[in-house]
PDB file of C-alpha atoms in Angstrom:
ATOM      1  CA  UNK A   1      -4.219  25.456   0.980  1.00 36.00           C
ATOM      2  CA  UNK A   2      -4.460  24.459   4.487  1.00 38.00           C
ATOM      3  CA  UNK A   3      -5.237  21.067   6.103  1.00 39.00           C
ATOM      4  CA  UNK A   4      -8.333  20.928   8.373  1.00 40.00           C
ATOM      5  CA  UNK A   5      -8.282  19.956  11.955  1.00 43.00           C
ATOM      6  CA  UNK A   6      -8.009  16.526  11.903  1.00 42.00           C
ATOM      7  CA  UNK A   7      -5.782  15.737   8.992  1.00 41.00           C
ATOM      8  CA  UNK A   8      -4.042  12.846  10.414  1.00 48.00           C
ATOM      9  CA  UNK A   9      -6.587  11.402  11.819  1.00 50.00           C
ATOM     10  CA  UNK A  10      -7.738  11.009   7.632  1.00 46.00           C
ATOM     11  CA  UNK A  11      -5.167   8.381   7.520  1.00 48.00           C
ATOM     12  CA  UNK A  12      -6.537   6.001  10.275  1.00 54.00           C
ATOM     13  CA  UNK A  13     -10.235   6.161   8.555  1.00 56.00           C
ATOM     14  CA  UNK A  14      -9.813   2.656   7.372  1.00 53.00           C
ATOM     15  CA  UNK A  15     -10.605   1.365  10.315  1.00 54.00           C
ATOM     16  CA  UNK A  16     -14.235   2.177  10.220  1.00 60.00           C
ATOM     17  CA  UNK A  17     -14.321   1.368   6.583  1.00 56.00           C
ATOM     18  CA  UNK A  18     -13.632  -2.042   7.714  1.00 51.00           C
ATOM     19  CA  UNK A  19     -16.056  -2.117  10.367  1.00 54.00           C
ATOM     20  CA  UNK A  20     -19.021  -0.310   8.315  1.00 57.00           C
ATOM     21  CA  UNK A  21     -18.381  -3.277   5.743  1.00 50.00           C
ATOM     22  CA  UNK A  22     -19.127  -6.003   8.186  1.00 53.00           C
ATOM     23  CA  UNK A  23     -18.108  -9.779   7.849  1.00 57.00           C
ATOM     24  CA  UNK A  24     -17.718  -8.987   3.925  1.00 53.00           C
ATOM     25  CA  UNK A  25     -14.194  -7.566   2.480  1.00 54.00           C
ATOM     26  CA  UNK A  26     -13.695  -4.531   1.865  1.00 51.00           C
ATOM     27  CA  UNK A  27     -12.052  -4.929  -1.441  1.00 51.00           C
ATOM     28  CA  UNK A  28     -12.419  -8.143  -3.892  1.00 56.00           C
ATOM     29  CA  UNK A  29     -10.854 -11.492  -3.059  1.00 65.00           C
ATOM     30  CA  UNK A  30      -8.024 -11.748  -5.664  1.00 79.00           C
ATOM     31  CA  UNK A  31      -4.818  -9.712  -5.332  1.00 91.00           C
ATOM     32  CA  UNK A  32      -4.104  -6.177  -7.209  1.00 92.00           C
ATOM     33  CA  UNK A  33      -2.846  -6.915 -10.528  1.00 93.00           C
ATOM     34  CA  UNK A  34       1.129  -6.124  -9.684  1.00 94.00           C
ATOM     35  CA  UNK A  35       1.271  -8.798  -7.394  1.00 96.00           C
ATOM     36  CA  UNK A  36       1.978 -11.804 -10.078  1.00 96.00           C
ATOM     37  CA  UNK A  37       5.424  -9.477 -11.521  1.00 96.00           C
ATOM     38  CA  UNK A  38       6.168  -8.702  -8.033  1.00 97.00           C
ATOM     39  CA  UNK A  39       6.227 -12.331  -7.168  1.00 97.00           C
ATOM     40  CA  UNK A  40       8.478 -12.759 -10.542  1.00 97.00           C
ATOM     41  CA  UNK A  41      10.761 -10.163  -9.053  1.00 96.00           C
ATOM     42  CA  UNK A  42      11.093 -11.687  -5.675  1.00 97.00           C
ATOM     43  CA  UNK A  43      11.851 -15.086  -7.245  1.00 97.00           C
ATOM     44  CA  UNK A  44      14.224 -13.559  -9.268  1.00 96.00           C
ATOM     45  CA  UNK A  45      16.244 -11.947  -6.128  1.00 95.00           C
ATOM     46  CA  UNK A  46      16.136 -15.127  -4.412  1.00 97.00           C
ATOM     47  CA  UNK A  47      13.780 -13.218  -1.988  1.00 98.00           C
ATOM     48  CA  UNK A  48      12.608 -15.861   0.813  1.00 97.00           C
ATOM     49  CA  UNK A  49      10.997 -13.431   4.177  1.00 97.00           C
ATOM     50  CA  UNK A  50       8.931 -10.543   2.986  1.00 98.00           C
ATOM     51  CA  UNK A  51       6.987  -7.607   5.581  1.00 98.00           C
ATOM     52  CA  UNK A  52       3.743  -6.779   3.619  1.00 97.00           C
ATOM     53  CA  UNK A  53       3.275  -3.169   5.116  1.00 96.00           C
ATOM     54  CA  UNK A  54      -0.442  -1.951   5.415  1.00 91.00           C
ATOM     55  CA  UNK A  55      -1.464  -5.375   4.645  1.00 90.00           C
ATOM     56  CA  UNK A  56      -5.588  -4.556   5.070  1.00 85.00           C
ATOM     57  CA  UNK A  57      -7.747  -7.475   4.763  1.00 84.00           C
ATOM     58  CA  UNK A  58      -5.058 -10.230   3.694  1.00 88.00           C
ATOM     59  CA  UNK A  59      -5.450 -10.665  -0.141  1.00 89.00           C
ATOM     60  CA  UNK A  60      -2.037 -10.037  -1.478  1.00 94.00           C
ATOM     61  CA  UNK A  61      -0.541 -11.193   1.733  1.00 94.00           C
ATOM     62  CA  UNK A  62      -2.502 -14.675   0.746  1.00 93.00           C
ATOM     63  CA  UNK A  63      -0.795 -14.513  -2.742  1.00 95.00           C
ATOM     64  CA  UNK A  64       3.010 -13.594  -1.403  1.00 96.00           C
ATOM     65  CA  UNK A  65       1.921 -16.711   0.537  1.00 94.00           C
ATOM     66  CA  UNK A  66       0.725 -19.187  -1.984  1.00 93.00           C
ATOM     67  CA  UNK A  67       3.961 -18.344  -3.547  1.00 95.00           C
ATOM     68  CA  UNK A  68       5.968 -19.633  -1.039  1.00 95.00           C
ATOM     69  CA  UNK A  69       7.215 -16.699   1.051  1.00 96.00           C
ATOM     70  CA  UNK A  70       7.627 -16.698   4.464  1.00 95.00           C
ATOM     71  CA  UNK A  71       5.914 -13.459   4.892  1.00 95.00           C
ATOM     72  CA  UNK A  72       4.139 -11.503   7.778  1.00 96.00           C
ATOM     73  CA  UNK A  73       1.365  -8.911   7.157  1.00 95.00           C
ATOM     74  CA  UNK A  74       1.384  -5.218   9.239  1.00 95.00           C
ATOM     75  CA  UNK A  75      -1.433  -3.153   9.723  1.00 91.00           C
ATOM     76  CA  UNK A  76      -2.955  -0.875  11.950  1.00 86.00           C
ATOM     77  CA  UNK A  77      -6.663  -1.208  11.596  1.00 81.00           C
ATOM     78  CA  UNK A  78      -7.347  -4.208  13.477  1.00 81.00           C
ATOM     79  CA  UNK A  79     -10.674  -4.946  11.793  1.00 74.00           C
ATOM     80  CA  UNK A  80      -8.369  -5.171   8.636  1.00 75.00           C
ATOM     81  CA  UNK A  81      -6.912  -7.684  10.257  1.00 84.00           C
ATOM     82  CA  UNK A  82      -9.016  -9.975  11.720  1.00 80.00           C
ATOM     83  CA  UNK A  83     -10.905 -10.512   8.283  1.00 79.00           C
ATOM     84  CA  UNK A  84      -7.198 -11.396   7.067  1.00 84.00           C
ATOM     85  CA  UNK A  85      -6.614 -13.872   9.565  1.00 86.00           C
ATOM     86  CA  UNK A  86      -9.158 -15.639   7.697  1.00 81.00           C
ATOM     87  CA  UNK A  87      -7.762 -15.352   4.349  1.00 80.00           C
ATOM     88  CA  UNK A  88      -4.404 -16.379   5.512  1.00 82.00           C
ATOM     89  CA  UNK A  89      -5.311 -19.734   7.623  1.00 76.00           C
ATOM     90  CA  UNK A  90      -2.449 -19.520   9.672  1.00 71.00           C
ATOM     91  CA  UNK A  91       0.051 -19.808   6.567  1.00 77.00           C
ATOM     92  CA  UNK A  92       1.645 -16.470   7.626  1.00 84.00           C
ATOM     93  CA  UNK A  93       1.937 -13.795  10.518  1.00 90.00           C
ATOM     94  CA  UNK A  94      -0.038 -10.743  11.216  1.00 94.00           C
ATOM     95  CA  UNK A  95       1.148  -7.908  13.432  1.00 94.00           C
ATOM     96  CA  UNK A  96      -0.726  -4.605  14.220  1.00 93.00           C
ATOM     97  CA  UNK A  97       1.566  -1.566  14.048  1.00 92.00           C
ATOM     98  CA  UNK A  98       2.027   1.820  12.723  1.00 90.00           C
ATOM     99  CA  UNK A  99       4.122   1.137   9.558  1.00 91.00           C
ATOM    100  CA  UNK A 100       6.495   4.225  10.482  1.00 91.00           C
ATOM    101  CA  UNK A 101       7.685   2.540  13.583  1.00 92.00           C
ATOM    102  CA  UNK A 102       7.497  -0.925  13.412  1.00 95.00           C
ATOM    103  CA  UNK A 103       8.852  -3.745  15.897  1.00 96.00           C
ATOM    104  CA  UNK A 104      11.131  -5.552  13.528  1.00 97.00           C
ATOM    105  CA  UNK A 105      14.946  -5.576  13.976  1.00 97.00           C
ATOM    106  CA  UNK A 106      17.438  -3.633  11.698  1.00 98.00           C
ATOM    107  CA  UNK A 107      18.334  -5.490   8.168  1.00 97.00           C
ATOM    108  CA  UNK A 108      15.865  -8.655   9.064  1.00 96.00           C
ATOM    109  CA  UNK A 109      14.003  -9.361   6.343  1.00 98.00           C
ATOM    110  CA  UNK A 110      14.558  -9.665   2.077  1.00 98.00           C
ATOM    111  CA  UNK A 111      11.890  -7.647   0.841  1.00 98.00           C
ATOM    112  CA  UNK A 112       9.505  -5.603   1.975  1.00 98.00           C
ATOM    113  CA  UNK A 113       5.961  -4.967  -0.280  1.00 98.00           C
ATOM    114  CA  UNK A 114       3.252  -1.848   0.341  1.00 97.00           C
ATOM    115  CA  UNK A 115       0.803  -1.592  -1.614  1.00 95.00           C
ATOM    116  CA  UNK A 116      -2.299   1.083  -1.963  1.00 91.00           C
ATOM    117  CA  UNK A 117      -0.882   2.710   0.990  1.00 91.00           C
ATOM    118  CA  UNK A 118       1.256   5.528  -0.189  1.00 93.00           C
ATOM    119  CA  UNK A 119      -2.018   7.154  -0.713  1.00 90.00           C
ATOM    120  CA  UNK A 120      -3.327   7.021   2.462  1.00 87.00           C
ATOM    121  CA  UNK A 121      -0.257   8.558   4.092  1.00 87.00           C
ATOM    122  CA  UNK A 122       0.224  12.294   4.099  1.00 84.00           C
ATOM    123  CA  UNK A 123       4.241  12.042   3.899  1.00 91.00           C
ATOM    124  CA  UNK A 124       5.414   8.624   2.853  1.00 95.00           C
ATOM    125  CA  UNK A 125       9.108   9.166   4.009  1.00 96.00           C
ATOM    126  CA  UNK A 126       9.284   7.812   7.409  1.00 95.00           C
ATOM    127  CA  UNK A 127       7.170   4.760   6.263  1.00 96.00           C
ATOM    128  CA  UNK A 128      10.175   4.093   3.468  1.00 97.00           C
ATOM    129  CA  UNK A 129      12.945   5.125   5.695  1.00 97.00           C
ATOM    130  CA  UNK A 130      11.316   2.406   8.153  1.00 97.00           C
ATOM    131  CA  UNK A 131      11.610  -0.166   4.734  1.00 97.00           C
ATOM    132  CA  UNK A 132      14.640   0.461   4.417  1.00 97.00           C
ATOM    133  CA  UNK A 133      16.088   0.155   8.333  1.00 97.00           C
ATOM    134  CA  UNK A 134      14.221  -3.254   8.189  1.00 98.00           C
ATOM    135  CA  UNK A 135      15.011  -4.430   4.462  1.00 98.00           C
ATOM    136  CA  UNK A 136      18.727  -6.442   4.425  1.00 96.00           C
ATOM    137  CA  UNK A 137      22.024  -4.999   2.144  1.00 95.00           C
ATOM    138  CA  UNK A 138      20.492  -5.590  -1.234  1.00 95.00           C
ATOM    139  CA  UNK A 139      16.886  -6.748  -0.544  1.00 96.00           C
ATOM    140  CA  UNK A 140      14.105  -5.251  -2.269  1.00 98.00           C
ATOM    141  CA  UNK A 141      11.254  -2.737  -1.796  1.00 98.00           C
ATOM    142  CA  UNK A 142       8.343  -2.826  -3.901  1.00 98.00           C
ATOM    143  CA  UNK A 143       5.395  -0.167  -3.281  1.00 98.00           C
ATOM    144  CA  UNK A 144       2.865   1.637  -5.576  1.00 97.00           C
ATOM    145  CA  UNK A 145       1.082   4.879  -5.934  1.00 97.00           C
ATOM    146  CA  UNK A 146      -1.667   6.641  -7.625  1.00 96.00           C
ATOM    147  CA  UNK A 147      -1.136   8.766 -10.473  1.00 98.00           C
ATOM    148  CA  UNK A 148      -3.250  11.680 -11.267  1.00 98.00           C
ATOM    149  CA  UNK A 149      -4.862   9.614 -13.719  1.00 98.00           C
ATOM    150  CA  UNK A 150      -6.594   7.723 -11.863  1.00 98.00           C
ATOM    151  CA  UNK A 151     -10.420   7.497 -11.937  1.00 97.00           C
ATOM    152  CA  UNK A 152     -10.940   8.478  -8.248  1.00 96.00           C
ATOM    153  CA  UNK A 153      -8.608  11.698  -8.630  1.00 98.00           C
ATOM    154  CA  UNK A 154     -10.804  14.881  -7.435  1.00 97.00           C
ATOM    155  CA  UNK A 155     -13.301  12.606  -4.930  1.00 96.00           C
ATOM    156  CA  UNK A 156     -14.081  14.447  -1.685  1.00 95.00           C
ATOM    157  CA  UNK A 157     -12.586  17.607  -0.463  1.00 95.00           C
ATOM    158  CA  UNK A 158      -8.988  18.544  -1.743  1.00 96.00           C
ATOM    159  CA  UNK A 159      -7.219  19.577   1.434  1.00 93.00           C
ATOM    160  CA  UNK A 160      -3.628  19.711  -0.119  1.00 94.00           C
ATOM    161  CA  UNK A 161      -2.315  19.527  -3.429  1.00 95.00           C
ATOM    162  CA  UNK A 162      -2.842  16.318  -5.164  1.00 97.00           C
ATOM    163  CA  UNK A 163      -4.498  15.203  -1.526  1.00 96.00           C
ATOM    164  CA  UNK A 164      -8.426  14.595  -0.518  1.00 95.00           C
ATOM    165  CA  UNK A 165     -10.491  13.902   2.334  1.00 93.00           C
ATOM    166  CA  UNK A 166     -12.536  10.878   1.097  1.00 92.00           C
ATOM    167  CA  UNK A 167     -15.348   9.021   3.465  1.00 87.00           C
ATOM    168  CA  UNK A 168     -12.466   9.777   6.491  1.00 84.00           C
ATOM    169  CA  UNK A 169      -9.808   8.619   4.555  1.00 86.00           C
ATOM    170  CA  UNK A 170      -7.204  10.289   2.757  1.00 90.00           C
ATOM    171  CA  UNK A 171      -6.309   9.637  -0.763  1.00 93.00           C
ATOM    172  CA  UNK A 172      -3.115  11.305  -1.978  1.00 96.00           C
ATOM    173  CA  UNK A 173      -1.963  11.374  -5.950  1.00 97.00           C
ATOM    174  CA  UNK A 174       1.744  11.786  -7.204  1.00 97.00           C
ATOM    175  CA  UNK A 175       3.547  12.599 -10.623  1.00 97.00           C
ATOM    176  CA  UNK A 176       6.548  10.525 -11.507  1.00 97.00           C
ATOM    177  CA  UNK A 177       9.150  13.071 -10.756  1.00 97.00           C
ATOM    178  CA  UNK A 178       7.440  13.123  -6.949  1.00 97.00           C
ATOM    179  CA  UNK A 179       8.174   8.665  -7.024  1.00 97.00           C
ATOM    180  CA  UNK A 180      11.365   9.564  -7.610  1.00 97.00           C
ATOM    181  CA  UNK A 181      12.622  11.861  -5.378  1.00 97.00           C
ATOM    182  CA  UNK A 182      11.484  10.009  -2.840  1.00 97.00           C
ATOM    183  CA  UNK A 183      13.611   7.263  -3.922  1.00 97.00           C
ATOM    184  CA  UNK A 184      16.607   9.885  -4.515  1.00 96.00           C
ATOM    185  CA  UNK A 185      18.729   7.960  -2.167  1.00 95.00           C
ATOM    186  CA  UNK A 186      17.500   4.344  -3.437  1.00 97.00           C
ATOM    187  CA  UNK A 187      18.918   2.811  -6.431  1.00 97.00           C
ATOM    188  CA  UNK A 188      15.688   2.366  -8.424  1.00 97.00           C
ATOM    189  CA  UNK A 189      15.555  -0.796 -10.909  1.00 96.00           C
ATOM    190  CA  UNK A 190      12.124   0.588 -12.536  1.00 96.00           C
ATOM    191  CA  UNK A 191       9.023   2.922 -12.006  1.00 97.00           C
ATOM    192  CA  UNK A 192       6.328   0.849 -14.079  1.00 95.00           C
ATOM    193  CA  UNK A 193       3.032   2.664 -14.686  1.00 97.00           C
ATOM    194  CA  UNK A 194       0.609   0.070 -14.418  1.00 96.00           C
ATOM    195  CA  UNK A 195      -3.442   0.749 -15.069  1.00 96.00           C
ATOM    196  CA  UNK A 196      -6.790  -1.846 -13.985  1.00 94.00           C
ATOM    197  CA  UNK A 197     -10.197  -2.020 -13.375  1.00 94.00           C
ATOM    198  CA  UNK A 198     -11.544  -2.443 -10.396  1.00 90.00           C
ATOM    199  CA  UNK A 199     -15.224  -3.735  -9.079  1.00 88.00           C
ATOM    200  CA  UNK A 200     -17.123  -1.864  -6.428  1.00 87.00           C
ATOM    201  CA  UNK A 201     -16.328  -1.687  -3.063  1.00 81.00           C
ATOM    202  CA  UNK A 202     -19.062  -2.051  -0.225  1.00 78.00           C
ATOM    203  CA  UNK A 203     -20.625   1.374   0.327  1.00 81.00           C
ATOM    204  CA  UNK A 204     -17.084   3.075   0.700  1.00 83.00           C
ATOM    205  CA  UNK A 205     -16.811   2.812  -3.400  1.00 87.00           C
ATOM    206  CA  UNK A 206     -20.171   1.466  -4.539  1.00 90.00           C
ATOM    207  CA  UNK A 207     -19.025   1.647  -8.227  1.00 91.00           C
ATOM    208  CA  UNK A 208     -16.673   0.354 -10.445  1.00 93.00           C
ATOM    209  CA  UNK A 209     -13.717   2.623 -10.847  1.00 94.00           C
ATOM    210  CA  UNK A 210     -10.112   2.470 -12.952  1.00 96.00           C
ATOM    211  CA  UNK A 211      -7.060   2.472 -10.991  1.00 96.00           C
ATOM    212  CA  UNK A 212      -3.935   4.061 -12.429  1.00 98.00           C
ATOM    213  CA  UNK A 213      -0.555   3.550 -10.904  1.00 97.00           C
ATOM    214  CA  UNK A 214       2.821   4.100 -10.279  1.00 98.00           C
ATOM    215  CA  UNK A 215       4.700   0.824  -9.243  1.00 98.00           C
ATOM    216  CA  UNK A 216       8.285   0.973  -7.922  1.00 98.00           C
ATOM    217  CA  UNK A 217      10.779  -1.395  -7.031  1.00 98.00           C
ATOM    218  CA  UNK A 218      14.181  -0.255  -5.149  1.00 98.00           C
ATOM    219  CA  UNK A 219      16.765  -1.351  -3.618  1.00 97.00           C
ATOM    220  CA  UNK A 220      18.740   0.755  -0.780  1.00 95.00           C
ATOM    221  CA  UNK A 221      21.304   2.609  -2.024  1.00 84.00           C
ATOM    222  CA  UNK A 222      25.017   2.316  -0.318  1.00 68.00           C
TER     223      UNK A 222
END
């Protein structure tokens, strides 16, 4: 199956999704349902300085917050980011940059987070091989993606395996064996499948829908 013209450009259609929305978010106010054990996790490793990658509108970025991380929140839809600058209140950092090549020095920060993003990404790779240059000697990274369970699997125009062009976004699905080899070189403490409910979204998903995921947390392997 080949991509259309204009299959990269699938993966910056948040942007306008942000702006079509308005002043309102995009998603709902309270963070994705991982967040609270990936808190417990960070806590657990001591974690103190996390990079939030494809941080969107600010609400798990406002809960790595609240729990006392010193965290900063990357995007690169700067609508996304301006509504999180109110969510956050100046209790964290923002940056706008392409998550594959970000401005952060080598082994700087304890964890790194990403979440709802590996589906919006054609390849994921360089985004984790960019986790991992920024991510110190035994921090964590902690990222999901959607099964082929989930409720919005088959929505819009399948342009690749697995992969659909939704409302100018693209929305990518993996099997478990596909989480882990791109983790090959990781060690990998779990690959939790985790499943919620979630409300309608604006006009981009004006229904409620079931999310089904894969969640993963890794360290870098020696």
């Amino acid at each position: 199956m080949t991509a259309p013209e204009g299959f990269e450009e699938l993966q910056y259609g948040w942007e306008r999704a942000y702006q079509e929305q308005g002043e309102s978010p995009l998603w709902q106010e309270d963070p994705i349902p991982v967040i609270p054990q990936t808190i417990d996790v960070l806590t657990e490793h001591a974690v103190r300085t996390v990079v939030d990658l494809g941080c969107g509108d600010g609400r798990n970025l406002a809960a790595l917050t609240d729990a006392g991380f010193n965290a900063m929140g990357v995007d690169i839809a700067p609508t996304g980011l301006s509504h999180a600058r109110g969510v956050i209140r100046q209790r964290s950092f923002l940056l706008r940059a392409d998550a594959t090549n970000l401005p952060l020095i080598d082994d700087s920060v304890d964890a790194v987070t990403c979440f709802d993003v590996f589906g919006q990404i054609q390849d994921p790779t360089h985004l984790i091989a960019e986790a991992r240059r920024i991510v110190a000697p035994g921090g964590l990274f902690v990222t999901n993606a959607f099964t082929l369970k989930d409720e919005t699997y088959g929505e819009g125009e399948e342009i690749a395996p697995n992969t659909f062009a939704y409302k100018d976004t693209l929305f990518r699905y993996y099997e478990e064996d596909e989480m882990r080899a791109l983790f090959s070189d990781w060690t990998i403490h779990e690959i939790r499948r985790v499943s919620w409910d979630d409300p309608p979204h604006g006009d981009f998903r004006p229904y409620p829908h079931r999310h089904d995921n894969w969640v993963v947390y890794a360290t870098p392997g020696e």
